[in-house]
């Protein structure tokens, strides 16, 4: 009698269990060999579905053809086999290959259940499977990476389990998918290093077509140093370079040349803000070509009509692409997840280059686990990490990075900052101006960007400036109260007006700062953390067309106190080191002191959630780690808006109908909704809230009230005290 892993595909062919186990093992071996765990991953793949050999499970599979649920566990047999082979906690990879990595206590209880109540079923499955796949009893324990011998670092061992689990889950998905696709196997991409020459040709073409800029020579200098640094051995690299110095292209050049020299598989670029992610992805598509760049984040429609959309949709599931552009949320929440669907791509990080752009935006409260996992990826898994930022945080003052060897891409960064000082700071702190006075001051400029700390202040400033504006152009607004598509349209309008020198005034929250390619002669910025002030200055005279741009820093007398919730103790550290009679925010020495004090004030080493997460990682409590590790600020919730008109509005209505249906909406619905999403405070959707909102699914809501054509969602003042970025 044949034994099957899965029911019949569209061609009527059933998926044999021996074939599935062996093919999963072969795929898992190939994925894990890059970090020395090929034999381990292969064995876990070989035993992961051994429980399906049980007679009861096979009978249930036949019943499932009539849409009856199987309802019989099949993971315990393989989990028990892995444990019996002396793999200890690594058996959790088999136990969790459908439901997610468990806690150590859950795994222990499951193994005890085998002895207490599941022995007959488990041994029956193992016996039947061994008749078909005798290699499930190898005689000796599968070999582990060399560094595991002795007493390995607890965090490195935890990361090994995550990456082996990823290799197993991805292999299982792929072989199952191949069966149901009638034998079609996904393509395997070439290593990113083969694209280095094409990258250089595309870069030369871009430079030829670009408008000349006074800072072009400095950008070329940054690029040359980045490519020169690529010859250093894989490890941790730091790229400190001022805003507007061409970090995006320099980082790409470093990554692709480094990958070619050391045979690394792919480049993963992670950026903290969605707008920059989309902007950077477009740049890299121009440099590498549409077919080689995967843009993977919540705001990209992977079900759209682009030529490469089918490949991108498949590659997004496991990052089987030479060049991936994603968000830091996608990267790190996957790294600290316990869910198979999120983790199946993690094995792709081994033997690759990770570029973390705007690294100063990583949340302080999660720095300990983030820096820990980055260090161990470089030390044990053959990964290179590049930390890129105009305001390099003092990460090497924190315990995970202490005594870590670092390669500096820029030999004399302080000299570079001096060369690229394109703006001068002015302080408007005493007496404190009102928001109306700030608007009146901005209203006298021809092109001006005003940046507020909260959505409330941004809305108030926009109302005032609309009344005070003396220019002929529009007064535009940017904040997360606007739908994503609305923000993108406004950004494009701003760029078009700046490019031809037309008048324009913009009021924004800080979402316009890091990495957004805008060039204003004057920026007026509310008092904020030092790194935010410097990022704002990067929008002033960005291309060096003026002798100097101007950055006016004001402290509003009637500003929203919610700014403290946004920046916290970083404001205290900023006042200690920057301001009248002190340093300017582009002083690298003062920034180093600022970060050290900021991390101490915030208790990064001993009082943050990161400390708890690290202890949970030691304890191998994967569900709790996943629960606590949240990059997104949970003070806000996403809402679907009625911003769009015409076809886009009709599409939004169609998607909303699918969400309101009793049946669960497929994943593509949520992807297509991204352009229609804005964010509002969680307090605005609390029980008893007077705001016109309707809960759809989980933390996703529908905004049923008015939508301002410029400012988006406007809440009544009593409920508008909690603000988003």
Coordinates of C-alpha atoms in Angstrom, one line a residue, residues 355-604:
X355 CA 22.6 46.9 4.3
X356 CA 20.8 48.8 7.1
X357 CA 20.1 52.3 5.8
X358 CA 19.2 55.1 8.2
X359 CA 20.3 52.9 11.0
X360 CA 19.7 55.7 13.6
X361 CA 16.0 55.0 13.3
X362 CA 16.2 51.6 15.0
X363 CA 14.1 51.7 18.2
X364 CA 16.2 52.1 21.3
X365 CA 14.0 49.7 23.3
X366 CA 14.9 46.9 20.9
X367 CA 18.6 47.6 20.3
X368 CA 19.9 44.8 22.5
X369 CA 18.3 41.9 20.5
X370 CA 18.8 43.7 17.2
X371 CA 22.5 44.3 17.7
X372 CA 22.9 40.8 19.1
X373 CA 21.4 39.1 16.1
X374 CA 23.4 41.2 13.7
X375 CA 26.7 40.4 15.5
X376 CA 26.0 36.7 15.4
X377 CA 25.0 36.7 11.8
X378 CA 28.4 38.1 11.0
X379 CA 30.4 35.9 13.4
X380 CA 28.7 32.5 12.8
X381 CA 26.7 32.6 9.6
X382 CA 28.9 34.3 7.0
X383 CA 26.9 37.5 6.7
X384 CA 28.2 41.0 6.1
X385 CA 26.3 43.9 7.6
X386 CA 26.7 47.5 6.5
X387 CA 25.4 50.2 8.9
X388 CA 24.6 53.3 6.9
X389 CA 23.6 56.7 8.4
X390 CA 24.3 60.4 8.4
X391 CA 24.0 60.2 12.2
X392 CA 25.8 57.0 13.2
X393 CA 24.6 55.9 16.7
X394 CA 27.2 54.9 19.3
X395 CA 26.2 51.3 19.0
X396 CA 29.7 50.2 20.0
X397 CA 29.1 51.6 23.5
X398 CA 26.4 48.9 24.0
X399 CA 27.2 45.3 25.2
X400 CA 26.3 43.4 22.0
X401 CA 28.8 45.4 20.0
X402 CA 31.6 45.8 22.5
X403 CA 35.0 44.5 21.3
X404 CA 33.5 43.8 17.9
X405 CA 35.8 44.5 15.0
X406 CA 34.4 47.2 12.7
X407 CA 35.4 48.2 9.2
X408 CA 35.0 51.9 8.5
X409 CA 34.0 52.5 4.9
X410 CA 34.9 56.2 5.1
X411 CA 38.5 56.8 6.3
X412 CA 38.0 60.3 7.6
X413 CA 34.2 60.9 8.1
X414 CA 34.7 64.2 10.1
X415 CA 36.5 65.7 7.1
X416 CA 33.7 64.6 4.8
X417 CA 31.1 66.2 7.1
X418 CA 33.1 69.5 6.9
X419 CA 33.2 69.3 3.1
X420 CA 29.4 68.7 2.8
X421 CA 28.2 71.3 5.3
X422 CA 25.6 72.9 3.1
X423 CA 23.4 74.4 5.7
X424 CA 23.8 76.7 8.7
X425 CA 21.7 76.4 11.8
X426 CA 19.8 79.3 13.5
X427 CA 18.2 79.0 16.9
X428 CA 14.7 80.4 17.6
X429 CA 14.3 79.3 21.2
X430 CA 14.0 82.3 23.5
X431 CA 11.5 83.7 23.6
X432 CA 9.6 80.7 22.3
X433 CA 7.5 81.6 19.2
X434 CA 3.9 80.6 18.8
X435 CA 2.9 78.3 15.9
X436 CA 1.2 81.3 14.3
X437 CA 4.5 83.3 14.4
X438 CA 6.4 80.3 12.9
X439 CA 3.8 80.2 10.1
X440 CA 4.1 84.0 9.5
X441 CA 7.9 83.6 9.3
X442 CA 7.6 80.8 6.8
X443 CA 5.0 82.7 4.8
X444 CA 7.6 85.2 3.6
X445 CA 9.7 82.5 1.9
X446 CA 9.3 81.4 -1.8
X447 CA 10.2 77.8 -1.1
X448 CA 10.1 76.5 2.5
X449 CA 9.7 73.3 4.4
X450 CA 8.3 73.4 8.0
X451 CA 8.6 70.2 10.0
X452 CA 6.6 69.6 13.2
X453 CA 6.9 66.9 15.8
X454 CA 3.3 65.7 15.9
X455 CA 0.4 65.4 13.5
X456 CA -1.5 68.0 15.6
X457 CA 1.2 70.6 15.3
X458 CA 1.6 69.9 11.6
X459 CA -2.2 70.4 11.0
X460 CA -2.2 73.6 13.1
X461 CA 0.9 75.0 11.2
X462 CA -0.7 74.1 7.9
X463 CA -3.9 76.0 8.8
X464 CA -1.8 79.1 9.9
X465 CA 0.5 79.0 6.9
X466 CA -2.3 78.7 4.4
X467 CA -3.5 82.0 5.8
X468 CA -0.1 83.6 5.9
X469 CA 1.4 82.4 2.6
X470 CA 2.4 85.2 0.3
X471 CA 3.7 83.0 -2.5
X472 CA 1.8 82.0 -5.7
X473 CA 2.2 78.3 -5.2
X474 CA 0.4 75.8 -3.0
X475 CA 0.8 75.2 0.7
X476 CA 1.1 71.4 0.9
X477 CA 0.9 69.0 3.8
X478 CA 2.4 65.6 4.7
X479 CA 1.6 63.3 7.6
X480 CA 0.4 59.8 8.3
X481 CA -3.2 61.1 8.7
X482 CA -3.1 61.1 4.9
X483 CA -3.6 57.9 2.8
X484 CA -0.3 56.5 1.5
X485 CA -1.2 57.2 -2.1
X486 CA -2.1 60.8 -1.2
X487 CA 1.3 61.3 0.5
X488 CA 3.1 59.8 -2.5
X489 CA 1.2 62.2 -4.9
X490 CA 2.0 65.2 -2.7
X491 CA 5.7 64.2 -2.6
X492 CA 5.7 64.0 -6.4
X493 CA 4.1 67.4 -6.7
X494 CA 6.7 68.9 -4.3
X495 CA 9.6 67.4 -6.4
X496 CA 8.1 68.7 -9.6
X497 CA 7.8 72.2 -8.3
X498 CA 11.2 72.3 -6.7
X499 CA 12.8 70.9 -10.0
X500 CA 11.6 73.9 -12.0
X501 CA 12.0 76.5 -9.3
X502 CA 8.3 77.2 -8.7
X503 CA 7.0 78.5 -5.3
X504 CA 5.9 75.9 -2.8
X505 CA 5.4 75.7 1.0
X506 CA 5.2 72.4 2.8
X507 CA 4.3 71.5 6.3
X508 CA 5.2 68.0 7.4
X509 CA 5.8 65.7 10.3
X510 CA 9.2 64.0 10.5
X511 CA 8.2 61.4 7.9
X512 CA 9.8 63.7 5.3
X513 CA 13.2 63.6 6.8
X514 CA 15.4 60.6 6.6
X515 CA 16.4 59.7 3.0
X516 CA 13.5 61.6 1.3
X517 CA 15.2 63.3 -1.7
X518 CA 13.9 67.0 -1.4
X519 CA 16.0 70.2 -1.7
X520 CA 14.7 73.4 -0.1
X521 CA 16.6 76.6 0.5
X522 CA 15.2 76.9 4.0
X523 CA 13.9 74.4 6.5
X524 CA 12.2 75.4 9.7
X525 CA 12.2 72.6 12.2
X526 CA 10.6 72.2 15.6
X527 CA 13.0 71.4 18.4
X528 CA 13.6 67.6 18.4
X529 CA 16.3 65.0 19.0
X530 CA 19.7 65.8 17.6
X531 CA 19.5 63.1 14.9
X532 CA 16.1 64.4 13.8
X533 CA 17.5 67.9 13.5
X534 CA 20.4 66.7 11.4
X535 CA 18.1 64.7 9.2
X536 CA 15.9 67.8 8.7
X537 CA 19.0 69.7 7.7
X538 CA 19.6 67.2 5.0
X539 CA 16.5 68.7 3.1
X540 CA 18.2 72.2 3.1
X541 CA 20.4 72.9 0.1
X542 CA 20.7 69.1 -0.4
X543 CA 22.3 69.4 -3.9
X544 CA 24.7 72.3 -2.9
X545 CA 23.2 74.8 -5.4
X546 CA 23.4 77.6 -2.8
X547 CA 26.4 78.8 -0.8
X548 CA 24.5 77.7 2.3
X549 CA 20.9 76.6 3.1
X550 CA 19.3 77.7 6.3
X551 CA 17.9 75.5 9.1
X552 CA 15.9 77.5 11.7
X553 CA 15.2 75.4 14.9
X554 CA 12.2 76.7 16.9
X555 CA 10.7 75.6 20.2
X556 CA 7.0 76.3 20.0
X557 CA 5.3 78.1 22.9
X558 CA 2.0 76.4 22.2
X559 CA 3.2 73.1 20.7
X560 CA 1.7 69.8 21.4
X561 CA 3.2 68.2 24.5
X562 CA 3.0 64.9 22.6
X563 CA 6.5 65.6 21.3
X564 CA 7.9 64.0 24.5
X565 CA 6.0 60.8 23.7
X566 CA 7.7 60.8 20.3
X567 CA 11.3 61.4 21.5
X568 CA 11.4 60.9 25.2
X569 CA 14.8 61.1 26.9
X570 CA 16.5 61.9 23.6
X571 CA 15.2 65.5 24.1
X572 CA 17.0 65.7 27.4
X573 CA 20.3 64.5 25.9
X574 CA 19.9 66.9 23.0
X575 CA 19.5 69.9 25.2
X576 CA 22.7 68.9 27.1
X577 CA 24.9 68.9 24.0
X578 CA 23.2 71.1 21.3
X579 CA 21.8 74.6 21.0
X580 CA 23.0 78.2 21.5
X581 CA 26.5 78.2 22.7
X582 CA 26.8 74.4 22.3
X583 CA 27.5 72.2 19.3
X584 CA 25.5 72.0 16.1
X585 CA 23.7 68.7 15.3
X586 CA 26.2 67.9 12.5
X587 CA 29.2 67.6 14.9
X588 CA 30.2 63.9 14.9
X589 CA 32.0 64.2 18.3
X590 CA 29.0 65.8 20.0
X591 CA 26.7 63.2 18.4
X592 CA 28.8 60.4 19.9
X593 CA 28.4 61.9 23.4
X594 CA 24.7 62.5 22.8
X595 CA 24.0 58.9 21.8
X596 CA 25.9 57.6 24.8
X597 CA 23.9 59.7 27.2
X598 CA 20.6 59.0 25.4
X599 CA 21.1 55.2 25.7
X600 CA 21.9 55.6 29.4
X601 CA 18.8 57.8 30.0
X602 CA 16.6 55.3 28.2
X603 CA 18.0 52.3 30.1
X604 CA 18.8 50.5 26.9

